[in-house]
């Protein structure tokens, strides 16, 4: 099976660079499945899981937005944050989820709705990737 290089970079540094057979991710306009030889494209990513299928393994990453750049032999993901399941602090994500839910429920006048909504999405995505939701 052909492979392509996948590089994931955040402001804190590189998270992963390796070769995979397929990348599945969620762009803001819909799901994308990328195989080697894909036409070049750039797309904004949603807060979601990126699935990297290797020879015998599948790796999942919790990605917080950012951009996907596709070239026939390489996929680059540039995101504000990207964590492997083993790097996710589940208790922290659960607390972040509770905080965001309480803010949204209380719905006070000064609530920054979008901010709370994004915080909730980030936390749920982290919990999904660790299988804790
Ligand atoms: P919190 O409220 O817990 O800080 P957050 O969603 O606001 O969560 P981000 O702004 O998305 O956090 O991330 C800030 C930094 O903290 C990033 O480097 C991110 O990878 C890391 N991070 C956030 N939550 C977790 C977590 N549950 N486990 C591991 N790293 C995390």
PDB file of C-alpha atoms and ligand atoms in Angstrom:
ATOM      1  CA  UNK A   1       0.000   0.000   0.000  1.00  0.00           C
ATOM      2  CA  UNK A   2       1.290   3.476  -0.899  1.00  0.00           C
ATOM      3  CA  UNK A   3       1.917   5.964   1.892  1.00  0.00           C
ATOM      4  CA  UNK A   4       2.221   9.708   2.323  1.00  0.00           C
ATOM      5  CA  UNK A   5       4.037  11.790   4.921  1.00  0.00           C
ATOM      6  CA  UNK A   6       1.871  13.397   7.580  1.00  0.00           C
ATOM      7  CA  UNK A   7       3.234  16.285   9.587  1.00  0.00           C
ATOM      8  CA  UNK A   8       1.303  17.843  12.485  1.00  0.00           C
ATOM      9  CA  UNK A   9       2.590  21.116  13.889  1.00  0.00           C
ATOM     10  CA  UNK A  10       1.310  23.402  16.666  1.00  0.00           C
ATOM     11  CA  UNK A  11       2.682  26.611  18.216  1.00  0.00           C
ATOM     12  CA  UNK A  12       4.284  24.380  20.896  1.00  0.00           C
ATOM     13  CA  UNK A  13       6.224  22.465  18.223  1.00  0.00           C
ATOM     14  CA  UNK A  14       5.877  19.339  16.077  1.00  0.00           C
ATOM     15  CA  UNK A  15       3.457  16.698  17.380  1.00  0.00           C
ATOM     16  CA  UNK A  16       3.998  13.974  14.814  1.00  0.00           C
ATOM     17  CA  UNK A  17       5.716  13.248  11.511  1.00  0.00           C
ATOM     18  CA  UNK A  18       5.392   9.819   9.974  1.00  0.00           C
ATOM     19  CA  UNK A  19       4.123   7.961   6.918  1.00  0.00           C
ATOM     20  CA  UNK A  20       0.516   6.754   6.733  1.00  0.00           C
ATOM     21  CA  UNK A  21      -1.765   5.143   4.151  1.00  0.00           C
ATOM     22  CA  UNK A  22      -4.769   7.379   4.735  1.00  0.00           C
ATOM     23  CA  UNK A  23      -5.767  10.527   6.586  1.00  0.00           C
ATOM     24  CA  UNK A  24      -9.390  11.032   7.636  1.00  0.00           C
ATOM     25  CA  UNK A  25     -10.370  14.394   9.025  1.00  0.00           C
ATOM     26  CA  UNK A  26     -13.176  16.900   9.266  1.00  0.00           C
ATOM     27  CA  UNK A  27     -12.827  20.094   7.301  1.00  0.00           C
ATOM     28  CA  UNK A  28     -15.276  22.877   8.103  1.00  0.00           C
ATOM     29  CA  UNK A  29     -17.289  21.934   4.989  1.00  0.00           C
ATOM     30  CA  UNK A  30     -17.308  18.172   5.556  1.00  0.00           C
ATOM     31  CA  UNK A  31     -15.380  14.934   6.014  1.00  0.00           C
ATOM     32  CA  UNK A  32     -12.235  14.317   3.970  1.00  0.00           C
ATOM     33  CA  UNK A  33     -10.439  11.069   3.254  1.00  0.00           C
ATOM     34  CA  UNK A  34      -6.975  11.596   1.798  1.00  0.00           C
ATOM     35  CA  UNK A  35      -4.949   8.916   0.054  1.00  0.00           C
ATOM     36  CA  UNK A  36      -1.492   9.274  -1.562  1.00  0.00           C
ATOM     37  CA  UNK A  37      -1.749  11.172  -4.858  1.00  0.00           C
ATOM     38  CA  UNK A  38      -4.615  13.412  -3.684  1.00  0.00           C
ATOM     39  CA  UNK A  39      -4.986  16.695  -5.559  1.00  0.00           C
ATOM     40  CA  UNK A  40      -3.441  19.691  -3.745  1.00  0.00           C
ATOM     41  CA  UNK A  41      -5.801  21.600  -1.477  1.00  0.00           C
ATOM     42  CA  UNK A  42      -5.911  23.794   1.599  1.00  0.00           C
ATOM     43  CA  UNK A  43      -8.880  23.546   3.967  1.00  0.00           C
ATOM     44  CA  UNK A  44      -9.813  24.893   7.401  1.00  0.00           C
ATOM     45  CA  UNK A  45     -10.253  22.083   9.929  1.00  0.00           C
ATOM     46  CA  UNK A  46     -12.982  21.895  12.549  1.00  0.00           C
ATOM     47  CA  UNK A  47     -12.391  20.952  16.183  1.00  0.00           C
ATOM     48  CA  UNK A  48     -12.341  17.223  15.587  1.00  0.00           C
ATOM     49  CA  UNK A  49     -10.429  13.964  15.507  1.00  0.00           C
ATOM     50  CA  UNK A  50      -7.857  13.299  12.796  1.00  0.00           C
ATOM     51  CA  UNK A  51      -7.498   9.589  12.016  1.00  0.00           C
ATOM     52  CA  UNK A  52      -4.198   8.366  10.589  1.00  0.00           C
ATOM     53  CA  UNK A  53      -4.249   4.861   9.151  1.00  0.00           C
ATOM     54  CA  UNK A  54      -0.880   3.156   9.015  1.00  0.00           C
ATOM     55  CA  UNK A  55       0.199  -0.304   7.920  1.00  0.00           C
ATOM     56  CA  UNK A  56      -1.076  -2.133  11.000  1.00  0.00           C
ATOM     57  CA  UNK A  57      -2.087   0.704  13.241  1.00  0.00           C
ATOM     58  CA  UNK A  58      -4.445   3.639  13.429  1.00  0.00           C
ATOM     59  CA  UNK A  59      -3.540   6.797  15.320  1.00  0.00           C
ATOM     60  CA  UNK A  60      -6.065   9.379  16.395  1.00  0.00           C
ATOM     61  CA  UNK A  61      -5.336  12.981  17.271  1.00  0.00           C
ATOM     62  CA  UNK A  62      -7.578  15.573  18.917  1.00  0.00           C
ATOM     63  CA  UNK A  63      -7.083  18.639  16.753  1.00  0.00           C
ATOM     64  CA  UNK A  64      -8.241  22.128  17.652  1.00  0.00           C
ATOM     65  CA  UNK A  65      -9.064  23.802  14.349  1.00  0.00           C
ATOM     66  CA  UNK A  66      -6.281  25.085  12.152  1.00  0.00           C
ATOM     67  CA  UNK A  67      -5.520  24.210   8.553  1.00  0.00           C
ATOM     68  CA  UNK A  68      -4.889  21.180   6.427  1.00  0.00           C
ATOM     69  CA  UNK A  69      -2.543  21.418   3.458  1.00  0.00           C
ATOM     70  CA  UNK A  70      -2.618  18.495   1.038  1.00  0.00           C
ATOM     71  CA  UNK A  71      -0.011  17.718  -1.595  1.00  0.00           C
ATOM     72  CA  UNK A  72       0.156  14.408  -3.488  1.00  0.00           C
ATOM     73  CA  UNK A  73       2.891  13.034  -1.182  1.00  0.00           C
ATOM     74  CA  UNK A  74       2.386  15.058   2.000  1.00  0.00           C
ATOM     75  CA  UNK A  75      -0.319  16.264   4.381  1.00  0.00           C
ATOM     76  CA  UNK A  76       0.502  19.083   6.769  1.00  0.00           C
ATOM     77  CA  UNK A  77      -1.788  19.967   9.647  1.00  0.00           C
ATOM     78  CA  UNK A  78      -1.141  23.287  11.303  1.00  0.00           C
ATOM     79  CA  UNK A  79      -3.321  23.572  14.399  1.00  0.00           C
ATOM     80  CA  UNK A  80      -3.587  25.648  17.557  1.00  0.00           C
ATOM     81  CA  UNK A  81      -3.356  22.373  19.498  1.00  0.00           C
ATOM     82  CA  UNK A  82      -3.151  18.667  18.621  1.00  0.00           C
ATOM     83  CA  UNK A  83      -2.879  15.864  21.149  1.00  0.00           C
ATOM     84  CA  UNK A  84      -2.346  12.126  20.952  1.00  0.00           C
ATOM     85  CA  UNK A  85      -4.731  10.197  23.249  1.00  0.00           C
ATOM     86  CA  UNK A  86      -1.867   9.339  25.617  1.00  0.00           C
ATOM     87  CA  UNK A  87      -1.065  13.059  26.030  1.00  0.00           C
ATOM     88  CA  UNK A  88      -4.622  14.003  26.961  1.00  0.00           C
ATOM     89  CA  UNK A  89      -5.337  14.711  30.609  1.00  0.00           C
ATOM     90  CA  UNK A  90      -8.849  13.249  30.885  1.00  0.00           C
ATOM     91  CA  UNK A  91      -9.659  14.899  34.243  1.00  0.00           C
ATOM     92  CA  UNK A  92      -8.659  18.286  32.855  1.00  0.00           C
ATOM     93  CA  UNK A  93     -10.882  17.770  29.807  1.00  0.00           C
ATOM     94  CA  UNK A  94     -13.809  16.676  32.031  1.00  0.00           C
ATOM     95  CA  UNK A  95     -13.413  19.804  34.154  1.00  0.00           C
ATOM     96  CA  UNK A  96     -13.190  22.009  31.050  1.00  0.00           C
ATOM     97  CA  UNK A  97     -16.389  20.377  29.756  1.00  0.00           C
ATOM     98  CA  UNK A  98     -18.218  20.957  33.069  1.00  0.00           C
ATOM     99  CA  UNK A  99     -17.061  24.584  33.195  1.00  0.00           C
ATOM    100  CA  UNK A 100     -18.262  25.262  29.682  1.00  0.00           C
ATOM    101  CA  UNK A 101     -21.602  23.490  30.281  1.00  0.00           C
ATOM    102  CA  UNK A 102     -22.231  25.461  33.498  1.00  0.00           C
ATOM    103  CA  UNK A 103     -21.502  28.729  31.706  1.00  0.00           C
ATOM    104  CA  UNK A 104     -23.829  27.849  28.855  1.00  0.00           C
ATOM    105  CA  UNK A 105     -26.590  26.753  31.265  1.00  0.00           C
ATOM    106  CA  UNK A 106     -26.282  29.829  33.499  1.00  0.00           C
ATOM    107  CA  UNK A 107     -26.466  31.953  30.338  1.00  0.00           C
ATOM    108  CA  UNK A 108     -25.590  35.194  32.178  1.00  0.00           C
ATOM    109  CA  UNK A 109     -25.763  38.517  30.341  1.00  0.00           C
ATOM    110  CA  UNK A 110     -21.997  38.780  30.010  1.00  0.00           C
ATOM    111  CA  UNK A 111     -21.625  35.222  28.617  1.00  0.00           C
ATOM    112  CA  UNK A 112     -19.309  35.003  25.633  1.00  0.00           C
ATOM    113  CA  UNK A 113     -21.402  32.293  23.998  1.00  0.00           C
ATOM    114  CA  UNK A 114     -19.001  31.422  21.184  1.00  0.00           C
ATOM    115  CA  UNK A 115     -16.059  31.141  23.577  1.00  0.00           C
ATOM    116  CA  UNK A 116     -17.955  28.767  25.884  1.00  0.00           C
ATOM    117  CA  UNK A 117     -19.217  26.767  22.911  1.00  0.00           C
ATOM    118  CA  UNK A 118     -15.696  26.329  21.507  1.00  0.00           C
ATOM    119  CA  UNK A 119     -14.335  25.358  24.933  1.00  0.00           C
ATOM    120  CA  UNK A 120     -17.071  22.704  25.157  1.00  0.00           C
ATOM    121  CA  UNK A 121     -16.207  21.409  21.663  1.00  0.00           C
ATOM    122  CA  UNK A 122     -12.490  21.171  22.507  1.00  0.00           C
ATOM    123  CA  UNK A 123     -13.217  19.272  25.717  1.00  0.00           C
ATOM    124  CA  UNK A 124     -15.684  16.874  24.061  1.00  0.00           C
ATOM    125  CA  UNK A 125     -13.257  16.237  21.219  1.00  0.00           C
ATOM    126  CA  UNK A 126     -10.496  15.362  23.710  1.00  0.00           C
ATOM    127  CA  UNK A 127     -12.842  13.022  25.572  1.00  0.00           C
ATOM    128  CA  UNK A 128     -14.010  11.412  22.315  1.00  0.00           C
ATOM    129  CA  UNK A 129     -10.435  10.729  21.213  1.00  0.00           C
ATOM    130  CA  UNK A 130      -9.659   9.060  24.540  1.00  0.00           C
ATOM    131  CA  UNK A 131     -12.933   7.114  24.416  1.00  0.00           C
ATOM    132  CA  UNK A 132     -14.119   8.749  27.649  1.00  0.00           C
ATOM    133  CA  UNK A 133     -17.407  10.276  26.557  1.00  0.00           C
TER     134      UNK A 133
HETATM  135  P1  LIG B   1      -8.337  24.154  29.564  1.00  0.00           P
HETATM  136  O1  LIG B   1      -9.528  25.015  29.947  1.00  0.00           O
HETATM  137  O2  LIG B   1      -8.297  22.884  30.347  1.00  0.00           O
HETATM  138  O3  LIG B   1      -7.021  24.910  29.509  1.00  0.00           O
HETATM  139  P2  LIG B   1      -8.649  24.547  26.723  1.00  0.00           P
HETATM  140  O4  LIG B   1      -9.544  23.853  25.750  1.00  0.00           O
HETATM  141  O5  LIG B   1      -8.980  25.973  26.976  1.00  0.00           O
HETATM  142  O6  LIG B   1      -8.630  23.668  28.044  1.00  0.00           O
HETATM  143  P3  LIG B   1      -6.554  24.929  24.843  1.00  0.00           P
HETATM  144  O7  LIG B   1      -6.555  26.428  24.786  1.00  0.00           O
HETATM  145  O8  LIG B   1      -7.240  24.203  23.721  1.00  0.00           O
HETATM  146  O9  LIG B   1      -7.148  24.433  26.228  1.00  0.00           O
HETATM  147  O10 LIG B   1      -5.052  24.372  24.930  1.00  0.00           O
HETATM  148  C1  LIG B   1      -4.014  25.045  25.610  1.00  0.00           C
HETATM  149  C2  LIG B   1      -2.847  24.064  25.736  1.00  0.00           C
HETATM  150  O11 LIG B   1      -3.177  23.066  26.708  1.00  0.00           O
HETATM  151  C3  LIG B   1      -2.517  23.315  24.460  1.00  0.00           C
HETATM  152  O12 LIG B   1      -1.129  23.102  24.403  1.00  0.00           O
HETATM  153  C4  LIG B   1      -3.239  21.980  24.610  1.00  0.00           C
HETATM  154  O13 LIG B   1      -2.597  20.940  23.891  1.00  0.00           O
HETATM  155  C5  LIG B   1      -3.153  21.771  26.109  1.00  0.00           C
HETATM  156  N1  LIG B   1      -4.330  21.062  26.657  1.00  0.00           N
HETATM  157  C6  LIG B   1      -5.563  21.553  26.873  1.00  0.00           C
HETATM  158  N2  LIG B   1      -6.364  20.654  27.448  1.00  0.00           N
HETATM  159  C7  LIG B   1      -5.617  19.529  27.573  1.00  0.00           C
HETATM  160  C8  LIG B   1      -5.880  18.225  28.103  1.00  0.00           C
HETATM  161  N3  LIG B   1      -7.065  17.880  28.592  1.00  0.00           N
HETATM  162  N4  LIG B   1      -4.850  17.342  28.102  1.00  0.00           N
HETATM  163  C9  LIG B   1      -3.656  17.660  27.613  1.00  0.00           C
HETATM  164  N5  LIG B   1      -3.327  18.867  27.110  1.00  0.00           N
HETATM  165  C10 LIG B   1      -4.310  19.794  27.080  1.00  0.00           C
END
